[in-house]
Amino acid sequence: MSEPSQMQEKPTVSAAQVRSRARRRDRWVSWFVLGLFLLALVVGAVLKTLAESRSVEYRGDGFRLNYPAGWVRRTSLQPPYLFQVEDLGAAPTRTTVTVQRRPLPQHDPLGVVWRDLSIERKSDGQHWAGYRELSLESNAQLDGRTVLHTTFAYVEMEPDPFQLSLPVVMHGEDYLFVGRAGVYILTLTAAEENYDRDRGLFLALARSFREE
Amino acid sequence: MPYVECCVCEKPIEGQALEMGGRPYCPDCYARVNRNRRSLWWASLLGIGLLVALVALLSFLFGQIRPHLEGPALTLTGVVLALLPALFWLAFFYLQDVREPEPKWLVLGVFLLGALLARAVGLPLIEEVFGAPAWFSAGPVYHLLGAIFVTGFINQFLIYAGVRYTVYNSAEFDERVDGILYGTAAALGYATMGNLEYVVRSGGLDLSVGIIRIAVSALAMASFGGLLGYFLGRCKFEDEPAWWMSTGLALAALLNGLFVFFWEEVTTTRVGLVGGGFNPWYGLLQGAVVAGLTFALLYYLIYRLSRRAPQAGGL
């Protein structure tokens, strides 16, 4: 046991005390920051869900449908194209949905129109470079309607008019079905990396399609 | 007389202890913590000024000459341009930081960590998990809030983490202004990786436009990182309330989000179906103004704090 005279004076404020208090406070600060960050991510996820579920109704040309809000609709289209919307914000190139209507052939209407469509694309190397069909389902169901569903891929040679860019591999799909005024073709094209995300939006759009 | 130890060097304090943010400091440590780092401000001022001037000149020359570069040559040029802002800042800092210099390997390490965090976490989280900015086009409110809550918070949290869980705990982080220094370094690394990703993914870039985009994103991120670092610096040496750092993060994320939102607003001059008009020069102006104002504000804040300290080294 030390002599009282040799005992060091007890520190009133030691560095260890201050550091311990600072460490405790730093832990709280870290938790606050982490909590705020997680809260921001939750808000971000809610915003994303809300944004992706927002839609705008289009009525005209004998049909109506809902397309994602924020996508831009083209107005000057040549037949057989009736409707076209684009997600201009998609990178590396825009996602596009089109609606075409073609005359109704007498026999096997979906098969005939699909073969014509396929030939057109294969022969148009400028817009459909390297076009390949990936799958074909002739009696698929879409919202109680029998449709012909195809998926395909091709290469977009000029994905961005404002920037020198590499060609982009595109994926797409068509829904063909018979309506009162002819055969409708709903087509999605999107860059490979956006395709999985955008096909959900396309499916919602296709399900909202009603002939009037 | 009470026995008081300095909270930094742990030596007993003779006479009256100097207090800052509820903590006792010896005169030497007090002066060091409050010291201003002239080299940081010179590097930032020269970096911003010369970068803007050089980028404006190069962009103008590229626009006039229209060099015909393709393939690897174009990508390599793009990569060099993407590294330019960081090289500028690091070089100026290296040349200016001669009095009690900060370890250069540590500054470089934080810069590289910022880049790694961007590539490994930030970019995949923003683009793949949150699918941004694709849904920003759902409307201006979604664009603004998405830019703040997704882009802003993810970017700034990772820059914060890159400093807070590494150099913040080291003995080298011994001045309040070090927060700004390391925050800026981490943010520049983060921005550089974003720019490299942009160049490589595009297989090159339109040189006259791309160089402006690169400079603007680096300037903006460096200034937001500096702001975040100011909060970190004060958090380390003062007993600030627990919400202090969260406020700093929220402020940096808000500014980052507003910057992303207004970058597109000011550079898009006309929206059309065939193609929107695009003027990157407005963006360069925006980047220079934001970076200039932010660093001026940080300089003022640090200057004010160092003026309050009687033993501070001063400017």
Short mmCIF file of C-alpha atoms in Angstrom, two decimals:
data_model
loop_
_atom_site.label_atom_id
_atom_site.label_comp_id
_atom_site.label_asym_id
_atom_site.label_seq_id
_atom_site.Cartn_x
_atom_site.Cartn_y
_atom_site.Cartn_z
CA MET A 1 0.00 0.00 0.00
CA SER A 2 1.41 3.37 -0.93
CA GLU A 3 2.15 6.09 1.49
CA PRO A 4 -0.33 8.97 1.29
CA SER A 5 2.48 11.38 0.40
CA GLN A 6 3.48 9.25 -2.60
CA MET A 7 -0.03 8.91 -3.95
CA GLN A 8 -0.64 10.82 -7.11
CA GLU A 9 -3.45 13.34 -7.01
CA LYS A 10 -6.61 11.82 -8.46
CA PRO A 11 -7.30 13.41 -11.82
CA THR A 12 -10.37 15.57 -11.93
CA VAL A 13 -10.59 15.32 -15.72
CA SER A 14 -8.46 12.54 -17.20
CA ALA A 15 -7.86 11.98 -20.90
CA ALA A 16 -9.21 8.46 -20.47
CA GLN A 17 -12.51 9.83 -19.17
CA VAL A 18 -12.80 12.27 -22.04
CA ARG A 19 -11.91 9.58 -24.58
CA SER A 20 -14.36 7.13 -23.12
CA ARG A 21 -17.10 9.76 -23.29
CA ALA A 22 -16.09 10.63 -26.87
CA ARG A 23 -16.12 6.97 -27.91
CA ARG A 24 -19.58 6.50 -26.41
CA ARG A 25 -20.79 9.62 -28.19
CA ASP A 26 -19.14 8.50 -31.46
CA ARG A 27 -21.06 5.22 -31.25
CA TRP A 28 -24.31 7.12 -30.90
CA VAL A 29 -23.33 9.40 -33.78
CA SER A 30 -22.58 6.36 -35.96
CA TRP A 31 -25.94 4.80 -35.15
CA PHE A 32 -27.74 8.07 -35.89
CA VAL A 33 -25.98 8.38 -39.25
CA LEU A 34 -26.63 4.74 -40.14
CA GLY A 35 -30.28 5.10 -39.12
CA LEU A 36 -30.69 8.20 -41.25
CA PHE A 37 -29.06 6.46 -44.20
CA LEU A 38 -31.34 3.43 -43.89
CA LEU A 39 -34.35 5.73 -43.59
CA ALA A 40 -33.27 7.50 -46.79
CA LEU A 41 -32.99 4.13 -48.56
CA VAL A 42 -36.49 3.18 -47.44
CA VAL A 43 -37.84 6.52 -48.71
CA GLY A 44 -35.96 5.91 -51.96
CA ALA A 45 -37.49 2.44 -52.35
CA VAL A 46 -40.99 3.85 -51.72
CA LEU A 47 -40.38 6.61 -54.27
CA LYS A 48 -39.20 4.06 -56.83
CA THR A 49 -42.29 1.90 -56.33
CA LEU A 50 -44.60 4.91 -56.58
CA ALA A 51 -42.84 6.26 -59.66
CA GLU A 52 -42.93 2.93 -61.47
CA SER A 53 -46.61 2.40 -60.71
CA ARG A 54 -47.65 5.82 -62.00
CA SER A 55 -49.29 5.67 -65.39
CA VAL A 56 -50.95 7.88 -67.96
CA GLU A 57 -54.00 6.83 -70.00
CA TYR A 58 -53.96 7.05 -73.78
CA ARG A 59 -57.22 6.92 -75.75
CA GLY A 60 -57.32 7.02 -79.52
CA ASP A 61 -57.17 5.03 -82.75
CA GLY A 62 -59.84 2.67 -81.46
CA PHE A 63 -58.12 1.56 -78.27
CA ARG A 64 -57.00 2.73 -74.87
CA LEU A 65 -54.09 1.75 -72.65
CA ASN A 66 -52.03 3.00 -69.71
CA TYR A 67 -48.33 3.75 -70.15
CA PRO A 68 -45.71 4.68 -67.51
CA ALA A 69 -45.70 8.33 -66.45
CA GLY A 70 -42.57 10.10 -67.57
CA TRP A 71 -42.28 8.16 -70.81
CA VAL A 72 -42.59 10.36 -73.86
CA ARG A 73 -45.24 9.63 -76.51
CA ARG A 74 -44.39 10.19 -80.14
CA THR A 75 -47.16 11.87 -82.07
CA SER A 76 -46.18 11.73 -85.74
CA LEU A 77 -46.31 8.05 -86.65
CA GLN A 78 -46.73 6.31 -89.97
CA PRO A 79 -49.18 3.38 -90.31
CA PRO A 80 -49.23 0.62 -89.27
CA TYR A 81 -47.81 2.27 -86.14
CA LEU A 82 -50.54 3.81 -84.00
CA PHE A 83 -48.79 4.45 -80.74
CA GLN A 84 -45.22 4.76 -79.49
CA VAL A 85 -43.77 5.70 -76.10
CA GLU A 86 -40.14 5.95 -75.09
CA ASP A 87 -38.25 6.08 -71.84
CA LEU A 88 -35.70 8.69 -72.80
CA GLY A 89 -33.95 8.41 -69.44
CA ALA A 90 -32.97 4.77 -69.96
CA ALA A 91 -29.25 4.19 -70.48
CA PRO A 92 -27.38 3.22 -72.60
CA THR A 93 -30.31 3.65 -74.96
CA ARG A 94 -34.01 4.36 -74.78
CA THR A 95 -36.66 1.75 -74.09
CA THR A 96 -39.52 1.81 -76.58
CA VAL A 97 -43.04 0.38 -76.68
CA THR A 98 -45.04 0.46 -79.92
CA VAL A 99 -48.53 -0.58 -80.96
CA GLN A 100 -49.22 -1.54 -84.57
CA ARG A 101 -52.44 -2.65 -86.21
CA ARG A 102 -52.36 -4.74 -89.39
CA PRO A 103 -55.13 -6.04 -91.60
CA LEU A 104 -56.64 -9.32 -90.51
CA PRO A 105 -55.64 -12.21 -92.80
CA GLN A 106 -58.33 -14.83 -93.46
CA HIS A 107 -56.38 -17.89 -92.35
CA ASP A 108 -54.10 -18.26 -89.35
CA PRO A 109 -54.04 -14.48 -88.76
CA LEU A 110 -51.47 -14.44 -85.95
CA GLY A 111 -49.11 -16.83 -87.73
CA VAL A 112 -49.26 -14.90 -91.01
CA VAL A 113 -48.72 -11.49 -89.39
CA TRP A 114 -45.88 -12.80 -87.26
CA ARG A 115 -44.11 -14.30 -90.30
CA ASP A 116 -44.46 -10.97 -92.17
CA LEU A 117 -43.10 -9.11 -89.18
CA SER A 118 -40.18 -11.48 -88.87
CA ILE A 119 -39.28 -11.16 -92.55
CA GLU A 120 -39.48 -7.36 -92.37
CA ARG A 121 -37.10 -7.22 -89.43
CA LYS A 122 -34.62 -9.69 -90.87
CA SER A 123 -34.46 -7.74 -94.11
CA ASP A 124 -34.04 -4.35 -92.37
CA GLY A 125 -30.41 -4.63 -91.33
CA GLN A 126 -30.11 -0.92 -90.60
CA HIS A 127 -32.62 -0.85 -87.74
CA TRP A 128 -32.65 -4.52 -86.75
CA ALA A 129 -28.98 -5.53 -87.12
CA GLY A 130 -28.34 -9.15 -86.12
CA TYR A 131 -32.05 -9.80 -85.46
CA ARG A 132 -32.65 -13.21 -83.85
CA GLU A 133 -35.86 -14.75 -82.57
CA LEU A 134 -35.36 -16.34 -79.19
CA SER A 135 -38.73 -17.86 -78.38
CA LEU A 136 -42.24 -18.26 -79.73
CA GLU A 137 -45.37 -19.19 -77.78
CA SER A 138 -48.43 -19.35 -80.01
CA ASN A 139 -51.23 -19.89 -77.52
CA ALA A 140 -50.14 -17.75 -74.59
CA GLN A 141 -52.73 -16.10 -72.36
CA LEU A 142 -52.70 -12.42 -71.55
CA ASP A 143 -55.44 -11.15 -69.30
CA GLY A 144 -57.92 -13.71 -70.66
CA ARG A 145 -56.92 -13.10 -74.28
CA THR A 146 -55.13 -15.63 -76.48
CA VAL A 147 -51.96 -14.08 -77.83
CA LEU A 148 -48.85 -15.02 -79.77
CA HIS A 149 -45.84 -14.12 -77.64
CA THR A 150 -42.33 -13.87 -79.06
CA THR A 151 -39.01 -12.71 -77.70
CA PHE A 152 -36.06 -11.55 -79.78
CA ALA A 153 -32.69 -9.81 -79.74
CA TYR A 154 -30.84 -7.50 -82.10
CA VAL A 155 -28.10 -4.88 -82.08
CA GLU A 156 -28.75 -1.16 -81.92
CA MET A 157 -25.96 0.41 -83.93
CA GLU A 158 -26.57 4.04 -82.90
CA PRO A 159 -27.85 3.97 -79.34
CA ASP A 160 -27.16 7.61 -78.52
CA PRO A 161 -27.31 10.37 -81.13
CA PHE A 162 -25.39 12.77 -78.84
CA GLN A 163 -22.47 10.61 -77.91
CA LEU A 164 -20.04 8.25 -79.56
CA SER A 165 -21.11 4.90 -78.18
CA LEU A 166 -20.56 1.23 -78.73
CA PRO A 167 -23.43 -0.72 -80.33
CA VAL A 168 -25.91 -2.00 -77.76
CA VAL A 169 -27.44 -5.46 -77.56
CA MET A 170 -31.22 -5.06 -77.41
CA HIS A 171 -33.84 -7.45 -76.17
CA GLY A 172 -37.50 -7.29 -77.01
CA GLU A 173 -40.82 -9.05 -77.10
CA ASP A 174 -44.07 -8.91 -79.04
CA TYR A 175 -47.66 -9.68 -78.11
CA LEU A 176 -49.81 -10.33 -81.19
CA PHE A 177 -53.55 -10.74 -80.86
CA VAL A 178 -56.67 -10.45 -82.95
CA GLY A 179 -58.96 -7.48 -82.39
CA ARG A 180 -62.11 -6.26 -84.12
CA ALA A 181 -60.18 -3.89 -86.40
CA GLY A 182 -57.24 -6.15 -87.21
CA VAL A 183 -54.21 -7.81 -85.66
CA TYR A 184 -52.55 -5.75 -82.93
CA ILE A 185 -48.81 -6.02 -82.30
CA LEU A 186 -47.50 -4.67 -79.01
CA THR A 187 -43.69 -4.52 -79.01
CA LEU A 188 -41.12 -3.75 -76.34
CA THR A 189 -37.46 -3.06 -77.13
CA ALA A 190 -34.93 -2.31 -74.40
CA ALA A 191 -31.19 -2.50 -73.83
CA GLU A 192 -30.18 -5.91 -72.49
CA GLU A 193 -29.47 -4.51 -69.01
CA ASN A 194 -32.87 -2.79 -68.77
CA TYR A 195 -34.95 -5.54 -70.30
CA ASP A 196 -35.86 -7.47 -67.13
CA ARG A 197 -36.89 -4.29 -65.38
CA ASP A 198 -38.90 -2.88 -68.29
CA ARG A 199 -40.77 -6.03 -69.23
CA GLY A 200 -42.81 -5.67 -66.03
CA LEU A 201 -43.89 -2.22 -67.18
CA PHE A 202 -44.61 -3.58 -70.65
CA LEU A 203 -46.73 -6.39 -69.26
CA ALA A 204 -48.78 -3.85 -67.25
CA LEU A 205 -49.20 -1.76 -70.40
CA ALA A 206 -50.28 -4.80 -72.44
CA ARG A 207 -52.77 -5.84 -69.76
CA SER A 208 -54.33 -2.37 -69.75
CA PHE A 209 -54.95 -2.51 -73.54
CA ARG A 210 -58.66 -2.36 -74.43
CA GLU A 211 -60.18 -2.05 -77.87
CA GLU A 212 -62.98 0.53 -78.03
CA MET B 1 -6.15 23.21 -8.40
CA PRO B 2 -7.80 20.31 -10.27
CA TYR B 3 -5.63 17.90 -12.18
CA VAL B 4 -6.60 17.95 -15.86
CA GLU B 5 -5.15 15.94 -18.73
CA CYS B 6 -5.20 17.02 -22.36
CA CYS B 7 -7.70 14.88 -24.25
CA VAL B 8 -5.31 14.52 -27.23
CA CYS B 9 -1.74 14.09 -25.89
CA GLU B 10 -2.87 12.91 -22.43
CA LYS B 11 -0.27 15.11 -20.69
CA PRO B 12 -1.21 17.00 -17.52
CA ILE B 13 -2.15 20.57 -18.25
CA GLU B 14 -0.25 23.22 -16.34
CA GLY B 15 -2.37 26.21 -15.41
CA GLN B 16 -5.73 26.88 -16.97
CA ALA B 17 -6.90 24.18 -19.40
CA LEU B 18 -8.23 25.37 -22.73
CA GLU B 19 -11.68 24.04 -23.43
CA MET B 20 -13.28 23.33 -26.75
CA GLY B 21 -16.62 21.62 -27.17
CA GLY B 22 -16.53 20.47 -23.54
CA ARG B 23 -13.06 18.90 -23.78
CA PRO B 24 -9.81 20.04 -22.12
CA TYR B 25 -6.81 20.78 -24.38
CA CYS B 26 -3.24 21.75 -23.69
CA PRO B 27 -2.13 24.90 -25.58
CA ASP B 28 -0.12 22.93 -28.18
CA CYS B 29 -2.91 20.50 -29.06
CA TYR B 30 -5.46 23.29 -28.98
CA ALA B 31 -3.42 25.26 -31.48
CA ARG B 32 -2.90 22.20 -33.70
CA VAL B 33 -6.58 21.23 -33.74
CA ASN B 34 -7.56 24.78 -34.61
CA ARG B 35 -4.84 25.30 -37.17
CA ASN B 36 -5.83 26.20 -40.63
CA ARG B 37 -4.22 24.30 -43.47
CA ARG B 38 -3.31 26.82 -46.11
CA SER B 39 -2.26 24.11 -48.59
CA LEU B 40 -5.80 22.70 -48.69
CA TRP B 41 -7.32 26.02 -49.68
CA TRP B 42 -4.63 26.78 -52.24
CA ALA B 43 -4.96 23.33 -53.76
CA SER B 44 -8.73 23.72 -53.93
CA LEU B 45 -8.64 27.27 -55.28
CA LEU B 46 -5.99 26.51 -57.90
CA GLY B 47 -7.59 23.15 -58.66
CA ILE B 48 -11.03 24.66 -59.29
CA GLY B 49 -9.76 27.70 -61.19
CA LEU B 50 -7.29 25.96 -63.43
CA LEU B 51 -9.52 22.95 -64.01
CA VAL B 52 -12.40 25.13 -65.17
CA ALA B 53 -10.07 27.15 -67.40
CA LEU B 54 -8.39 24.07 -68.87
CA VAL B 55 -11.66 22.22 -69.42
CA ALA B 56 -13.21 25.25 -71.10
CA LEU B 57 -10.17 25.57 -73.36
CA LEU B 58 -10.00 21.85 -74.19
CA SER B 59 -13.72 21.64 -74.81
CA PHE B 60 -13.54 24.63 -77.13
CA LEU B 61 -10.52 23.16 -78.97
CA PHE B 62 -12.13 19.71 -79.27
CA GLY B 63 -15.26 21.40 -80.62
CA GLN B 64 -13.22 23.29 -83.23
CA ILE B 65 -10.70 20.62 -84.23
CA ARG B 66 -13.01 17.60 -83.78
CA PRO B 67 -10.17 15.07 -83.41
CA HIS B 68 -10.99 11.77 -85.05
CA LEU B 69 -10.33 9.22 -82.32
CA GLU B 70 -11.80 5.74 -82.26
CA GLY B 71 -11.65 2.55 -80.24
CA PRO B 72 -8.84 2.20 -77.69
CA ALA B 73 -7.37 5.65 -78.45
CA LEU B 74 -10.70 7.31 -77.67
CA THR B 75 -11.20 5.26 -74.52
CA LEU B 76 -7.64 5.99 -73.36
CA THR B 77 -8.14 9.71 -73.95
CA GLY B 78 -11.39 9.53 -71.99
CA VAL B 79 -9.68 7.73 -69.11
CA VAL B 80 -6.92 10.37 -68.95
CA LEU B 81 -9.54 13.12 -68.94
CA ALA B 82 -11.48 11.33 -66.19
CA LEU B 83 -8.36 11.30 -64.01
CA LEU B 84 -7.53 14.95 -64.72
CA PRO B 85 -9.52 16.68 -61.90
CA ALA B 86 -8.17 14.37 -59.22
CA LEU B 87 -4.61 14.65 -60.54
CA PHE B 88 -4.90 18.44 -60.49
CA TRP B 89 -6.08 18.58 -56.90
CA LEU B 90 -3.64 15.96 -55.62
CA ALA B 91 -0.71 17.59 -57.43
CA PHE B 92 -1.51 21.06 -56.09
CA PHE B 93 -2.02 19.70 -52.62
CA TYR B 94 1.31 17.86 -52.78
CA LEU B 95 3.13 20.99 -53.89
CA GLN B 96 1.48 23.26 -51.32
CA ASP B 97 1.47 20.99 -48.29
CA VAL B 98 5.02 21.58 -47.04
CA ARG B 99 4.55 22.87 -43.46
CA GLU B 100 3.73 19.88 -41.21
CA PRO B 101 2.63 17.87 -44.24
CA GLU B 102 -0.14 15.33 -44.06
CA PRO B 103 1.06 11.80 -45.01
CA LYS B 104 0.58 11.63 -48.77
CA TRP B 105 0.03 7.87 -48.71
CA LEU B 106 -2.91 8.41 -46.37
CA VAL B 107 -4.49 11.06 -48.62
CA LEU B 108 -3.96 8.79 -51.62
CA GLY B 109 -5.31 5.80 -49.69
CA VAL B 110 -8.53 7.62 -48.81
CA PHE B 111 -8.83 8.73 -52.45
CA LEU B 112 -8.49 5.11 -53.62
CA LEU B 113 -10.93 3.90 -50.98
CA GLY B 114 -13.49 6.44 -52.23
CA ALA B 115 -13.01 5.05 -55.74
CA LEU B 116 -13.38 1.44 -54.56
CA LEU B 117 -16.51 2.22 -52.56
CA ALA B 118 -18.04 3.86 -55.61
CA ARG B 119 -17.34 0.86 -57.83
CA ALA B 120 -18.13 -1.87 -55.32
CA VAL B 121 -21.13 -0.36 -53.54
CA GLY B 122 -22.29 3.06 -54.73
CA LEU B 123 -22.79 2.56 -58.45
CA PRO B 124 -24.32 -0.95 -58.20
CA LEU B 125 -26.67 0.20 -55.42
CA ILE B 126 -27.85 3.29 -57.30
CA GLU B 127 -28.09 1.80 -60.77
CA GLU B 128 -28.91 -1.86 -60.25
CA VAL B 129 -30.76 -2.08 -56.93
CA PHE B 130 -32.60 1.24 -57.16
CA GLY B 131 -32.71 1.35 -60.96
CA ALA B 132 -31.93 5.08 -60.93
CA PRO B 133 -32.15 7.33 -62.84
CA ALA B 134 -34.63 5.47 -65.07
CA TRP B 135 -37.68 6.22 -62.86
CA PHE B 136 -36.66 9.83 -62.24
CA SER B 137 -38.52 10.66 -65.45
CA ALA B 138 -41.88 9.85 -63.77
CA GLY B 139 -42.13 13.54 -62.85
CA PRO B 140 -40.10 16.44 -61.46
CA VAL B 141 -41.01 15.60 -57.85
CA TYR B 142 -39.78 12.02 -58.29
CA HIS B 143 -36.67 13.33 -60.02
CA LEU B 144 -35.86 15.76 -57.21
CA LEU B 145 -36.66 13.44 -54.30
CA GLY B 146 -35.00 10.46 -56.00
CA ALA B 147 -31.85 12.49 -56.62
CA ILE B 148 -31.74 13.46 -52.91
CA PHE B 149 -32.80 10.24 -51.18
CA VAL B 150 -31.16 7.74 -53.52
CA THR B 151 -28.23 9.37 -55.33
CA GLY B 152 -27.38 11.98 -52.70
CA PHE B 153 -27.62 9.82 -49.60
CA ILE B 154 -25.82 6.80 -51.10
CA ASN B 155 -22.95 8.93 -52.45
CA GLN B 156 -22.49 10.94 -49.29
CA PHE B 157 -22.90 8.06 -46.86
CA LEU B 158 -20.16 6.10 -48.64
CA ILE B 159 -17.83 9.10 -48.63
CA TYR B 160 -18.58 9.55 -44.91
CA ALA B 161 -17.90 5.85 -44.26
CA GLY B 162 -14.66 6.00 -46.24
CA VAL B 163 -13.31 8.64 -43.85
CA ARG B 164 -15.11 7.82 -40.59
CA TYR B 165 -14.09 4.18 -40.33
CA THR B 166 -10.49 4.61 -41.50
CA VAL B 167 -8.44 7.76 -41.11
CA TYR B 168 -10.85 9.38 -38.61
CA ASN B 169 -9.61 7.01 -35.92
CA SER B 170 -5.92 7.52 -36.72
CA ALA B 171 -3.52 9.88 -34.97
CA GLU B 172 -2.93 11.65 -38.28
CA PHE B 173 -6.42 13.09 -38.11
CA ASP B 174 -5.25 15.70 -35.62
CA GLU B 175 -6.69 18.93 -36.99
CA ARG B 176 -10.25 19.97 -37.56
CA VAL B 177 -9.47 20.93 -41.14
CA ASP B 178 -8.25 17.35 -41.78
CA GLY B 179 -11.93 16.40 -42.06
CA ILE B 180 -12.26 18.66 -45.09
CA LEU B 181 -9.01 17.37 -46.57
CA TYR B 182 -9.90 13.68 -46.29
CA GLY B 183 -13.56 14.26 -47.17
CA THR B 184 -12.46 15.99 -50.37
CA ALA B 185 -9.97 13.22 -51.18
CA ALA B 186 -12.60 10.46 -50.69
CA ALA B 187 -15.17 12.38 -52.73
CA LEU B 188 -12.70 12.97 -55.57
CA GLY B 189 -11.93 9.24 -55.63
CA TYR B 190 -15.65 8.51 -55.72
CA ALA B 191 -16.26 10.99 -58.55
CA THR B 192 -13.23 9.75 -60.51
CA MET B 193 -14.53 6.19 -60.45
CA GLY B 194 -17.96 7.39 -61.61
CA ASN B 195 -16.30 9.23 -64.48
CA LEU B 196 -14.11 6.25 -65.43
CA GLU B 197 -17.19 4.04 -65.42
CA TYR B 198 -18.96 6.53 -67.68
CA VAL B 199 -16.03 6.60 -70.14
CA VAL B 200 -15.46 2.85 -70.25
CA ARG B 201 -19.15 2.01 -70.51
CA SER B 202 -19.57 4.40 -73.42
CA GLY B 203 -16.45 3.05 -75.13
CA GLY B 204 -15.15 6.62 -75.20
CA LEU B 205 -16.97 9.93 -75.20
CA ASP B 206 -17.74 12.97 -77.22
CA LEU B 207 -14.63 14.85 -76.09
CA SER B 208 -15.99 18.39 -76.19
CA VAL B 209 -19.07 17.50 -74.08
CA GLY B 210 -17.64 14.64 -72.03
CA ILE B 211 -14.76 16.60 -70.54
CA ILE B 212 -17.21 19.14 -69.13
CA ARG B 213 -19.35 16.42 -67.58
CA ILE B 214 -16.24 14.92 -65.97
CA ALA B 215 -15.04 18.23 -64.55
CA VAL B 216 -18.47 19.21 -63.25
CA SER B 217 -19.09 15.95 -61.39
CA ALA B 218 -15.60 16.06 -59.83
CA LEU B 219 -15.97 19.68 -58.74
CA ALA B 220 -19.38 19.07 -57.24
CA MET B 221 -18.47 15.87 -55.41
CA ALA B 222 -15.25 17.38 -54.05
CA SER B 223 -17.15 20.29 -52.57
CA PHE B 224 -19.87 18.11 -51.01
CA GLY B 225 -17.18 15.80 -49.62
CA GLY B 226 -15.43 18.83 -48.15
CA LEU B 227 -18.66 19.91 -46.47
CA LEU B 228 -19.18 16.45 -45.02
CA GLY B 229 -15.57 16.54 -43.81
CA TYR B 230 -16.17 19.82 -41.98
CA PHE B 231 -18.85 18.09 -39.90
CA LEU B 232 -16.54 15.11 -39.34
CA GLY B 233 -13.72 17.39 -38.21
CA ARG B 234 -15.87 19.11 -35.64
CA CYS B 235 -17.36 15.82 -34.52
CA LYS B 236 -13.90 14.45 -33.75
CA PHE B 237 -12.64 17.32 -31.62
CA GLU B 238 -15.77 18.70 -29.98
CA ASP B 239 -18.63 17.19 -28.02
CA GLU B 240 -21.23 17.98 -30.64
CA PRO B 241 -24.72 16.55 -30.13
CA ALA B 242 -25.43 13.07 -31.53
CA TRP B 243 -27.49 14.50 -34.40
CA TRP B 244 -24.67 16.79 -35.56
CA MET B 245 -23.11 14.36 -38.03
CA SER B 246 -26.52 13.22 -39.30
CA THR B 247 -27.29 16.85 -40.07
CA GLY B 248 -24.03 17.09 -42.00
CA LEU B 249 -24.85 13.97 -43.98
CA ALA B 250 -28.38 15.20 -44.71
CA LEU B 251 -27.07 18.59 -45.84
CA ALA B 252 -24.44 17.06 -48.14
CA ALA B 253 -27.02 14.62 -49.56
CA LEU B 254 -29.50 17.46 -50.10
CA LEU B 255 -26.92 19.54 -51.97
CA ASN B 256 -25.80 16.50 -53.98
CA GLY B 257 -29.41 15.74 -54.93
CA LEU B 258 -30.18 19.34 -55.83
CA PHE B 259 -27.04 19.42 -57.93
CA VAL B 260 -28.03 16.27 -59.85
CA PHE B 261 -31.53 17.68 -60.39
CA PHE B 262 -30.38 21.11 -61.54
CA TRP B 263 -27.54 19.71 -63.67
CA GLU B 264 -30.13 18.23 -65.99
CA GLU B 265 -32.36 21.27 -65.71
CA VAL B 266 -29.67 23.78 -66.61
CA THR B 267 -28.02 21.75 -69.36
CA THR B 268 -31.27 20.80 -71.11
CA THR B 269 -32.29 23.76 -73.18
CA ARG B 270 -35.13 22.22 -75.13
CA VAL B 271 -37.03 18.96 -74.81
CA GLY B 272 -38.25 17.39 -77.99
CA LEU B 273 -39.15 14.00 -79.32
CA VAL B 274 -36.39 13.97 -81.86
CA GLY B 275 -33.82 15.04 -79.29
CA GLY B 276 -33.47 17.56 -76.50
CA GLY B 277 -31.16 20.52 -76.73
CA PHE B 278 -28.09 20.24 -74.52
CA ASN B 279 -25.70 22.94 -73.42
CA PRO B 280 -22.98 21.58 -71.12
CA TRP B 281 -21.42 25.03 -70.66
CA TYR B 282 -24.22 25.97 -68.27
CA GLY B 283 -23.34 22.83 -66.33
CA LEU B 284 -19.67 23.86 -66.14
CA LEU B 285 -20.72 27.24 -64.81
CA GLN B 286 -22.98 25.56 -62.26
CA GLY B 287 -20.19 23.22 -61.13
CA ALA B 288 -17.66 26.05 -60.78
CA VAL B 289 -20.10 28.23 -58.83
CA VAL B 290 -21.16 25.41 -56.47
CA ALA B 291 -17.58 24.28 -55.79
CA GLY B 292 -16.33 27.86 -55.41
CA LEU B 293 -19.11 28.85 -53.01
CA THR B 294 -18.84 25.67 -50.95
CA PHE B 295 -15.09 25.95 -50.46
CA ALA B 296 -15.44 29.68 -49.72
CA LEU B 297 -18.02 28.83 -47.04
CA LEU B 298 -15.80 26.12 -45.58
CA TYR B 299 -12.82 28.49 -45.58
CA TYR B 300 -14.90 31.07 -43.72
CA LEU B 301 -16.09 28.52 -41.15
CA ILE B 302 -12.59 27.21 -40.46
CA TYR B 303 -11.16 30.73 -40.45
CA ARG B 304 -13.79 31.82 -37.90
CA LEU B 305 -13.04 28.84 -35.66
CA SER B 306 -9.29 29.37 -35.85
CA ARG B 307 -9.70 33.09 -35.08
CA ARG B 308 -11.59 32.19 -31.92
CA ALA B 309 -8.65 30.11 -30.73
CA PRO B 310 -6.03 32.36 -29.06
CA GLN B 311 -3.16 29.91 -29.63
CA ALA B 312 -4.13 28.96 -33.13
CA GLY B 313 -1.52 28.97 -35.81
CA GLY B 314 -3.62 31.32 -37.88
CA LEU B 315 -3.67 31.56 -41.59
#
